[in-house]
Amino acid sequence: MKSKYLLIGFFITLFACSNDTEDTSGTNPDITNPDVTPISEIYFPPIGSDTWETISPSELEWNQENLQILLDYLSEKNTKGFMILHHGKIVVEEYMNDHSPTSIWYWASAGKTLTSTVTGIAQDEGFLAINNKVSDYLGIGWTSAALEKENLITNKHLLSMSSGLDDSLGDDVSPEYLQYIADAGNRWAYHNVYVKMQDVVAAATNESWNSYFSSSLKDKIGMSGSWFDLDNLSVYWSNTRSMARFGLMIYADGKWEDTQIVSEDFLTESTNTSQEINESYGYFWWLNGKSSFHLPQSQLEFPGSLIPNAPSDMYAALGKNDQKIYIVPSKNLVVIRMGESAEGVNFALSSFDNELWEKINAVIN
């Protein structure tokens, strides 16, 4: 509980100051931006191979001295795996603190974006519709809410954290813990009820979640890793490169080479504001460059951009203890960080994000 208030206090101070200056750290990508690489020119590592093309920081005219400062900082902050991709090629790949290229680590809530993406694939394939009621797939009684309130909850409400179900009762997603607190769409609250979306996909496809996930996403982009149940939640574990493969596919507008894995339309919807309460949240993606944001386990609204030092068009998968996938279209970057908590705060977002981007900017700008 103490860390919760420390985190909130940090952001109140930081973003009260950040509102006084215009954020010029990034620009929204568009087709006229010559620095944004066409999808046809993005490099994709082969499936079933450890081969991955690289490009050196010097070729990109990055600051080598500041790169070492960045890596030293990451090591001090309990990082295990760190990668930067540029146009899909590896620029930086480092392993620290007894981690190796083959070591696996948990994605925590960064893995929520896997669930969002597979939901999009299932919709693309006609198995479900995100605007349909959850009870159309799970049946009635999947919550303890009154039937008329339960029937308000759609798949989109699960994807956008706006189901209106109680977020204070822990991680258990059994019906007795999914209690009504507000009508769906009227309250944003970060909650692990999202895992019900995996049940919806399984019911809609008539496959297990693991089976459909593997055939529709994991195998198609060459990821390794597995889902493990932890405290009633399905948590993904993989090596760092598998996280980078997923980030690369998202950066490439849902494509892997010539194959469209998830529709660009769904990704565009996923990486834009998903509801009217928290501007900085899509379908499990955190969005930078908005005018305000909410934090996990808080109903407070904070003014300013989510991560002021990061480019404004950046969006991110963020997980407990600072698991990160940052995607920056305007810079052609995918950045991956796996490890223990950098700041002793176990939420999906911490002051580490802003400090890290200050050091990344010193390398790439």
Short mmCIF file of C-alpha atoms in Angstrom, two decimals:
data_model
loop_
_atom_site.label_atom_id
_atom_site.label_comp_id
_atom_site.label_asym_id
_atom_site.label_seq_id
_atom_site.Cartn_x
_atom_site.Cartn_y
_atom_site.Cartn_z
CA MET A 1 0.00 0.00 0.00
CA LYS A 2 2.87 2.37 0.79
CA SER A 3 4.33 1.93 -2.70
CA LYS A 4 0.95 2.83 -4.20
CA TYR A 5 0.95 6.25 -2.54
CA LEU A 6 4.62 6.82 -3.32
CA LEU A 7 3.86 6.19 -6.98
CA ILE A 8 0.85 8.48 -7.01
CA GLY A 9 2.82 11.17 -5.21
CA PHE A 10 5.61 10.91 -7.75
CA PHE A 11 3.27 11.44 -10.68
CA ILE A 12 1.44 14.33 -9.04
CA THR A 13 4.78 16.13 -8.68
CA LEU A 14 6.18 15.16 -12.05
CA PHE A 15 3.19 15.97 -14.19
CA ALA A 16 2.26 19.17 -12.38
CA CYS A 17 5.63 20.39 -13.65
CA SER A 18 5.41 18.77 -17.10
CA ASN A 19 2.23 20.66 -17.99
CA ASP A 20 4.19 23.92 -18.21
CA THR A 21 6.21 22.84 -21.22
CA GLU A 22 5.22 21.50 -24.60
CA ASP A 23 6.23 17.91 -25.28
CA THR A 24 8.36 17.93 -28.43
CA SER A 25 9.99 14.56 -27.90
CA GLY A 26 8.10 12.84 -30.70
CA THR A 27 5.68 13.29 -33.57
CA ASN A 28 2.70 11.27 -34.66
CA PRO A 29 3.65 9.17 -37.68
CA ASP A 30 1.94 9.70 -41.02
CA ILE A 31 2.58 8.79 -44.63
CA THR A 32 4.45 12.06 -45.27
CA ASN A 33 7.05 11.39 -42.57
CA PRO A 34 10.21 10.31 -44.47
CA ASP A 35 11.72 8.77 -41.33
CA VAL A 36 8.99 6.12 -40.96
CA THR A 37 10.03 2.95 -42.76
CA PRO A 38 7.50 1.38 -45.16
CA ILE A 39 6.36 -2.06 -44.02
CA SER A 40 7.94 -3.59 -47.12
CA GLU A 41 11.39 -2.51 -45.92
CA ILE A 42 11.15 -3.85 -42.37
CA TYR A 43 13.41 -6.80 -41.55
CA PHE A 44 11.82 -9.92 -40.04
CA PRO A 45 13.98 -12.67 -38.48
CA PRO A 46 13.29 -16.12 -39.96
CA ILE A 47 10.94 -18.55 -38.23
CA GLY A 48 12.66 -21.41 -36.40
CA SER A 49 16.11 -19.82 -36.45
CA ASP A 50 18.31 -17.88 -34.07
CA THR A 51 19.49 -15.74 -36.99
CA TRP A 52 18.62 -12.07 -36.58
CA GLU A 53 20.26 -9.32 -38.60
CA THR A 54 21.92 -6.50 -36.72
CA ILE A 55 22.82 -2.90 -37.37
CA SER A 56 25.45 -1.15 -35.31
CA PRO A 57 24.77 1.96 -33.24
CA SER A 58 27.56 3.72 -35.15
CA GLU A 59 25.76 3.10 -38.46
CA LEU A 60 22.77 4.93 -36.99
CA GLU A 61 25.06 7.66 -35.62
CA TRP A 62 23.95 6.94 -32.09
CA ASN A 63 25.97 8.20 -29.14
CA GLN A 64 28.21 5.29 -28.06
CA GLU A 65 29.30 6.89 -24.81
CA ASN A 66 25.72 7.48 -23.75
CA LEU A 67 24.83 3.94 -24.81
CA GLN A 68 27.24 2.59 -22.21
CA ILE A 69 25.72 4.93 -19.63
CA LEU A 70 22.30 3.52 -20.56
CA LEU A 71 23.49 -0.08 -20.20
CA ASP A 72 25.15 0.59 -16.85
CA TYR A 73 21.94 2.22 -15.64
CA LEU A 74 19.88 -0.77 -16.77
CA SER A 75 22.16 -3.19 -14.95
CA GLU A 76 21.93 -1.15 -11.76
CA LYS A 77 18.14 -1.16 -12.10
CA ASN A 78 17.81 -4.96 -11.97
CA THR A 79 17.37 -5.46 -15.70
CA LYS A 80 17.75 -8.98 -17.10
CA GLY A 81 17.17 -8.62 -20.84
CA PHE A 82 17.20 -5.46 -22.97
CA MET A 83 16.81 -5.03 -26.72
CA ILE A 84 16.39 -2.18 -29.19
CA LEU A 85 15.23 -2.93 -32.73
CA HIS A 86 15.48 -0.41 -35.57
CA HIS A 87 13.52 -1.28 -38.72
CA GLY A 88 13.37 -4.77 -37.19
CA LYS A 89 17.13 -5.23 -36.96
CA ILE A 90 18.86 -5.60 -33.59
CA VAL A 91 20.85 -2.54 -32.57
CA VAL A 92 21.25 -3.39 -28.89
CA GLU A 93 20.87 -6.77 -27.19
CA GLU A 94 22.22 -7.15 -23.67
CA TYR A 95 21.71 -9.67 -20.86
CA MET A 96 22.52 -8.84 -17.25
CA ASN A 97 22.17 -10.03 -13.68
CA ASP A 98 22.52 -13.78 -14.36
CA HIS A 99 20.17 -13.71 -17.35
CA SER A 100 21.05 -15.16 -20.77
CA PRO A 101 19.57 -15.22 -24.30
CA THR A 102 17.87 -18.55 -23.51
CA SER A 103 16.59 -17.59 -20.05
CA ILE A 104 12.84 -17.15 -19.72
CA TRP A 105 11.07 -14.46 -17.73
CA TYR A 106 7.48 -13.46 -17.12
CA TRP A 107 5.71 -10.79 -19.13
CA ALA A 108 3.29 -10.02 -16.28
CA SER A 109 0.68 -7.50 -17.47
CA ALA A 110 2.67 -6.73 -20.61
CA GLY A 111 1.20 -10.06 -21.73
CA LYS A 112 -2.27 -8.55 -21.65
CA THR A 113 -1.46 -7.27 -25.15
CA LEU A 114 -1.10 -10.88 -26.31
CA THR A 115 -4.68 -11.42 -25.19
CA SER A 116 -5.83 -8.27 -26.97
CA THR A 117 -4.06 -9.28 -30.18
CA VAL A 118 -5.44 -12.82 -30.21
CA THR A 119 -8.92 -11.40 -29.56
CA GLY A 120 -8.44 -9.26 -32.66
CA ILE A 121 -7.39 -12.31 -34.68
CA ALA A 122 -10.48 -14.21 -33.50
CA GLN A 123 -12.67 -11.28 -34.57
CA ASP A 124 -10.88 -11.06 -37.93
CA GLU A 125 -11.60 -14.77 -38.44
CA GLY A 126 -15.29 -14.32 -37.62
CA PHE A 127 -15.35 -16.22 -34.33
CA LEU A 128 -16.43 -13.30 -32.15
CA ALA A 129 -17.27 -9.62 -32.12
CA ILE A 130 -15.83 -7.33 -29.48
CA ASN A 131 -19.08 -5.37 -29.24
CA ASN A 132 -21.02 -8.49 -28.26
CA LYS A 133 -21.91 -9.30 -24.66
CA VAL A 134 -19.45 -11.44 -22.72
CA SER A 135 -22.37 -13.60 -21.63
CA ASP A 136 -23.02 -14.49 -25.28
CA TYR A 137 -19.88 -16.63 -25.00
CA LEU A 138 -19.55 -17.50 -21.31
CA GLY A 139 -23.24 -17.79 -20.44
CA ILE A 140 -24.99 -15.89 -17.68
CA GLY A 141 -23.64 -15.93 -14.15
CA TRP A 142 -19.98 -15.37 -15.01
CA THR A 143 -20.12 -12.48 -12.51
CA SER A 144 -22.07 -11.99 -9.28
CA ALA A 145 -23.74 -8.88 -10.71
CA ALA A 146 -27.47 -8.75 -11.33
CA LEU A 147 -28.33 -10.10 -14.76
CA GLU A 148 -29.31 -6.72 -16.20
CA LYS A 149 -25.94 -5.30 -15.11
CA GLU A 150 -23.94 -8.32 -16.29
CA ASN A 151 -25.58 -8.05 -19.70
CA LEU A 152 -24.19 -4.53 -20.10
CA ILE A 153 -20.62 -5.88 -20.19
CA THR A 154 -19.23 -6.44 -23.67
CA ASN A 155 -15.92 -7.86 -24.80
CA LYS A 156 -14.85 -4.30 -25.54
CA HIS A 157 -15.42 -3.39 -21.89
CA LEU A 158 -13.04 -6.18 -20.87
CA LEU A 159 -10.43 -5.01 -23.39
CA SER A 160 -10.67 -1.40 -22.22
CA MET A 161 -10.79 -2.08 -18.43
CA SER A 162 -14.24 -0.52 -18.20
CA SER A 163 -16.37 -3.50 -17.14
CA GLY A 164 -17.53 -1.75 -13.96
CA LEU A 165 -16.62 -4.78 -11.86
CA ASP A 166 -14.97 -4.38 -8.45
CA ASP A 167 -11.19 -4.04 -8.73
CA SER A 168 -10.49 -4.19 -4.98
CA LEU A 169 -11.07 -7.89 -4.31
CA GLY A 170 -7.74 -9.30 -5.44
CA ASP A 171 -6.78 -11.33 -8.49
CA ASP A 172 -9.39 -14.07 -8.21
CA VAL A 173 -11.75 -13.94 -11.19
CA SER A 174 -14.30 -16.44 -9.89
CA PRO A 175 -17.88 -15.11 -10.16
CA GLU A 176 -18.13 -14.30 -6.44
CA TYR A 177 -15.18 -11.91 -6.80
CA LEU A 178 -16.55 -10.19 -9.90
CA GLN A 179 -18.99 -7.90 -8.16
CA TYR A 180 -20.87 -4.95 -9.62
CA ILE A 181 -19.61 -1.50 -8.72
CA ALA A 182 -20.73 0.62 -11.70
CA ASP A 183 -22.47 0.21 -15.03
CA ALA A 184 -20.12 -0.97 -17.74
CA GLY A 185 -18.46 1.92 -19.54
CA ASN A 186 -18.79 4.35 -16.62
CA ARG A 187 -15.66 3.47 -14.64
CA TRP A 188 -12.10 2.67 -15.67
CA ALA A 189 -10.27 0.34 -13.29
CA TYR A 190 -7.18 -1.74 -13.93
CA HIS A 191 -8.19 -5.28 -13.02
CA ASN A 192 -7.32 -8.86 -13.89
CA VAL A 193 -10.87 -9.57 -15.02
CA TYR A 194 -9.24 -9.21 -18.46
CA VAL A 195 -8.36 -12.93 -18.28
CA LYS A 196 -12.03 -13.64 -18.99
CA MET A 197 -11.25 -12.50 -22.52
CA GLN A 198 -9.15 -15.65 -22.90
CA ASP A 199 -12.20 -17.69 -21.88
CA VAL A 200 -14.29 -15.85 -24.47
CA VAL A 201 -11.76 -16.66 -27.21
CA ALA A 202 -11.66 -20.32 -26.16
CA ALA A 203 -15.44 -20.59 -26.15
CA ALA A 204 -15.84 -18.76 -29.46
CA THR A 205 -13.19 -20.82 -31.31
CA ASN A 206 -14.05 -24.12 -29.62
CA GLU A 207 -10.34 -24.53 -28.84
CA SER A 208 -8.32 -24.16 -25.67
CA TRP A 209 -6.77 -20.74 -25.18
CA ASN A 210 -3.26 -22.21 -25.47
CA SER A 211 -4.07 -24.00 -28.71
CA TYR A 212 -5.64 -21.02 -30.45
CA PHE A 213 -2.94 -18.65 -29.18
CA SER A 214 -0.21 -20.90 -30.56
CA SER A 215 -1.75 -21.52 -33.96
CA SER A 216 -2.98 -17.98 -34.58
CA LEU A 217 -0.03 -15.96 -33.24
CA LYS A 218 2.89 -17.67 -31.50
CA ASP A 219 3.82 -20.16 -34.22
CA LYS A 220 3.25 -17.70 -37.06
CA ILE A 221 5.91 -15.27 -35.82
CA GLY A 222 8.35 -17.77 -34.34
CA MET A 223 7.84 -17.02 -30.66
CA SER A 224 8.81 -19.43 -27.92
CA GLY A 225 7.35 -19.50 -24.41
CA SER A 226 4.37 -20.82 -22.48
CA TRP A 227 1.41 -19.74 -20.38
CA PHE A 228 1.54 -20.75 -16.73
CA ASP A 229 -1.24 -20.38 -14.19
CA LEU A 230 -0.15 -18.22 -11.29
CA ASP A 231 -2.60 -17.18 -8.56
CA ASN A 232 -5.59 -17.96 -10.82
CA LEU A 233 -4.12 -15.98 -13.69
CA SER A 234 -2.58 -17.13 -16.95
CA VAL A 235 0.86 -15.47 -17.21
CA TYR A 236 3.18 -15.70 -20.21
CA TRP A 237 6.88 -16.55 -19.90
CA SER A 238 9.43 -16.42 -22.71
CA ASN A 239 12.93 -15.34 -23.65
CA THR A 240 13.62 -11.72 -24.52
CA ARG A 241 13.74 -12.29 -28.27
CA SER A 242 10.24 -13.73 -28.29
CA MET A 243 8.96 -10.55 -26.67
CA ALA A 244 10.85 -8.62 -29.35
CA ARG A 245 9.26 -10.71 -32.12
CA PHE A 246 5.81 -9.82 -30.84
CA GLY A 247 6.73 -6.14 -30.58
CA LEU A 248 8.09 -6.21 -34.13
CA MET A 249 4.87 -7.70 -35.52
CA ILE A 250 2.84 -4.99 -33.80
CA TYR A 251 5.23 -2.29 -35.08
CA ALA A 252 4.74 -3.71 -38.59
CA ASP A 253 0.99 -3.00 -38.41
CA GLY A 254 0.13 -6.59 -37.61
CA LYS A 255 2.14 -8.21 -40.40
CA TRP A 256 4.94 -10.78 -40.42
CA GLU A 257 6.66 -10.53 -43.77
CA ASP A 258 3.77 -10.91 -46.27
CA THR A 259 1.28 -12.43 -43.81
CA GLN A 260 -1.27 -10.27 -42.01
CA ILE A 261 -1.42 -11.79 -38.52
CA VAL A 262 -3.97 -9.38 -37.05
CA SER A 263 -5.80 -6.72 -39.03
CA GLU A 264 -4.37 -3.24 -39.17
CA ASP A 265 -7.85 -1.88 -38.41
CA PHE A 266 -7.99 -3.78 -35.12
CA LEU A 267 -4.49 -2.65 -34.14
CA THR A 268 -5.36 0.95 -34.91
CA GLU A 269 -8.38 0.63 -32.65
CA SER A 270 -6.29 -1.13 -29.99
CA THR A 271 -3.65 1.58 -29.86
CA ASN A 272 -6.01 4.53 -29.61
CA THR A 273 -8.10 5.66 -26.65
CA SER A 274 -10.64 2.91 -25.96
CA GLN A 275 -13.10 4.69 -23.63
CA GLU A 276 -13.89 8.17 -22.34
CA ILE A 277 -12.30 7.97 -18.91
CA ASN A 278 -8.60 7.15 -19.35
CA GLU A 279 -7.28 8.79 -22.52
CA SER A 280 -3.99 6.92 -22.17
CA TYR A 281 -5.39 3.41 -22.46
CA GLY A 282 -6.34 1.37 -25.52
CA TYR A 283 -7.03 -2.37 -25.57
CA PHE A 284 -4.43 -3.28 -22.92
CA TRP A 285 -1.94 -0.89 -24.58
CA TRP A 286 -0.76 2.21 -22.69
CA LEU A 287 -0.72 5.32 -24.89
CA ASN A 288 1.70 8.20 -24.63
CA GLY A 289 1.16 11.79 -25.75
CA LYS A 290 -2.38 12.23 -24.40
CA SER A 291 -3.55 15.13 -22.25
CA SER A 292 -4.27 13.03 -19.15
CA PHE A 293 -4.00 9.52 -17.74
CA HIS A 294 -5.09 7.24 -14.90
CA LEU A 295 -2.88 4.84 -12.95
CA PRO A 296 -3.55 1.26 -11.82
CA GLN A 297 -5.47 1.01 -8.54
CA SER A 298 -6.40 4.67 -8.58
CA GLN A 299 -9.48 6.62 -9.65
CA LEU A 300 -7.47 9.84 -9.89
CA GLU A 301 -6.90 11.59 -13.22
CA PHE A 302 -3.45 13.08 -13.77
CA PRO A 303 -2.81 15.88 -16.27
CA GLY A 304 -0.11 15.52 -18.90
CA SER A 305 1.49 12.79 -20.93
CA LEU A 306 2.02 9.31 -19.49
CA ILE A 307 5.81 9.30 -20.04
CA PRO A 308 6.88 12.88 -20.87
CA ASN A 309 10.41 11.96 -21.96
CA ALA A 310 9.17 9.37 -24.47
CA PRO A 311 8.05 10.25 -28.00
CA SER A 312 4.43 11.31 -28.06
CA ASP A 313 3.43 8.59 -30.55
CA MET A 314 4.87 5.80 -28.40
CA TYR A 315 2.55 3.09 -27.12
CA ALA A 316 3.55 0.37 -24.69
CA ALA A 317 2.82 -2.97 -23.10
CA LEU A 318 3.66 -2.54 -19.44
CA GLY A 319 3.82 -5.22 -16.75
CA LYS A 320 4.47 -5.64 -13.06
CA ASN A 321 8.09 -5.07 -12.00
CA ASP A 322 8.88 -3.08 -15.14
CA GLN A 323 8.35 -5.52 -17.98
CA LYS A 324 8.25 -3.29 -21.06
CA ILE A 325 7.49 -3.32 -24.77
CA TYR A 326 7.80 0.21 -26.16
CA ILE A 327 6.80 0.78 -29.80
CA VAL A 328 7.72 4.09 -31.44
CA PRO A 329 6.63 4.36 -35.08
CA SER A 330 8.15 7.83 -35.60
CA LYS A 331 11.59 6.52 -34.57
CA ASN A 332 11.20 3.06 -36.15
CA LEU A 333 11.97 1.52 -32.76
CA VAL A 334 10.87 -1.43 -30.67
CA VAL A 335 12.38 -1.46 -27.17
CA ILE A 336 12.19 -4.44 -24.81
CA ARG A 337 13.02 -4.58 -21.10
CA MET A 338 12.66 -7.63 -18.84
CA GLY A 339 13.75 -7.87 -15.23
CA GLU A 340 13.05 -7.25 -11.59
CA SER A 341 11.47 -4.03 -10.37
CA ALA A 342 13.70 -1.06 -11.11
CA GLU A 343 12.28 1.25 -8.44
CA GLY A 344 10.82 -1.14 -5.87
CA VAL A 345 7.31 -0.45 -7.19
CA ASN A 346 5.41 -3.48 -8.47
CA PHE A 347 2.87 -1.69 -10.67
CA ALA A 348 2.83 -1.66 -14.47
CA LEU A 349 4.14 1.91 -14.53
CA SER A 350 6.81 3.61 -12.43
CA SER A 351 9.20 6.56 -12.49
CA PHE A 352 11.66 4.20 -14.17
CA ASP A 353 9.84 4.66 -17.50
CA ASN A 354 10.55 8.38 -17.63
CA GLU A 355 14.15 8.02 -16.40
CA LEU A 356 14.80 5.26 -18.90
CA TRP A 357 13.55 7.34 -21.79
CA GLU A 358 15.75 10.25 -20.75
CA LYS A 359 18.74 7.93 -21.18
CA ILE A 360 17.46 6.35 -24.41
CA ASN A 361 17.00 9.83 -25.89
CA ALA A 362 20.61 10.64 -25.02
CA VAL A 363 21.64 7.68 -27.19
CA ILE A 364 19.36 8.01 -30.21
CA ASN A 365 19.04 11.79 -30.62
#
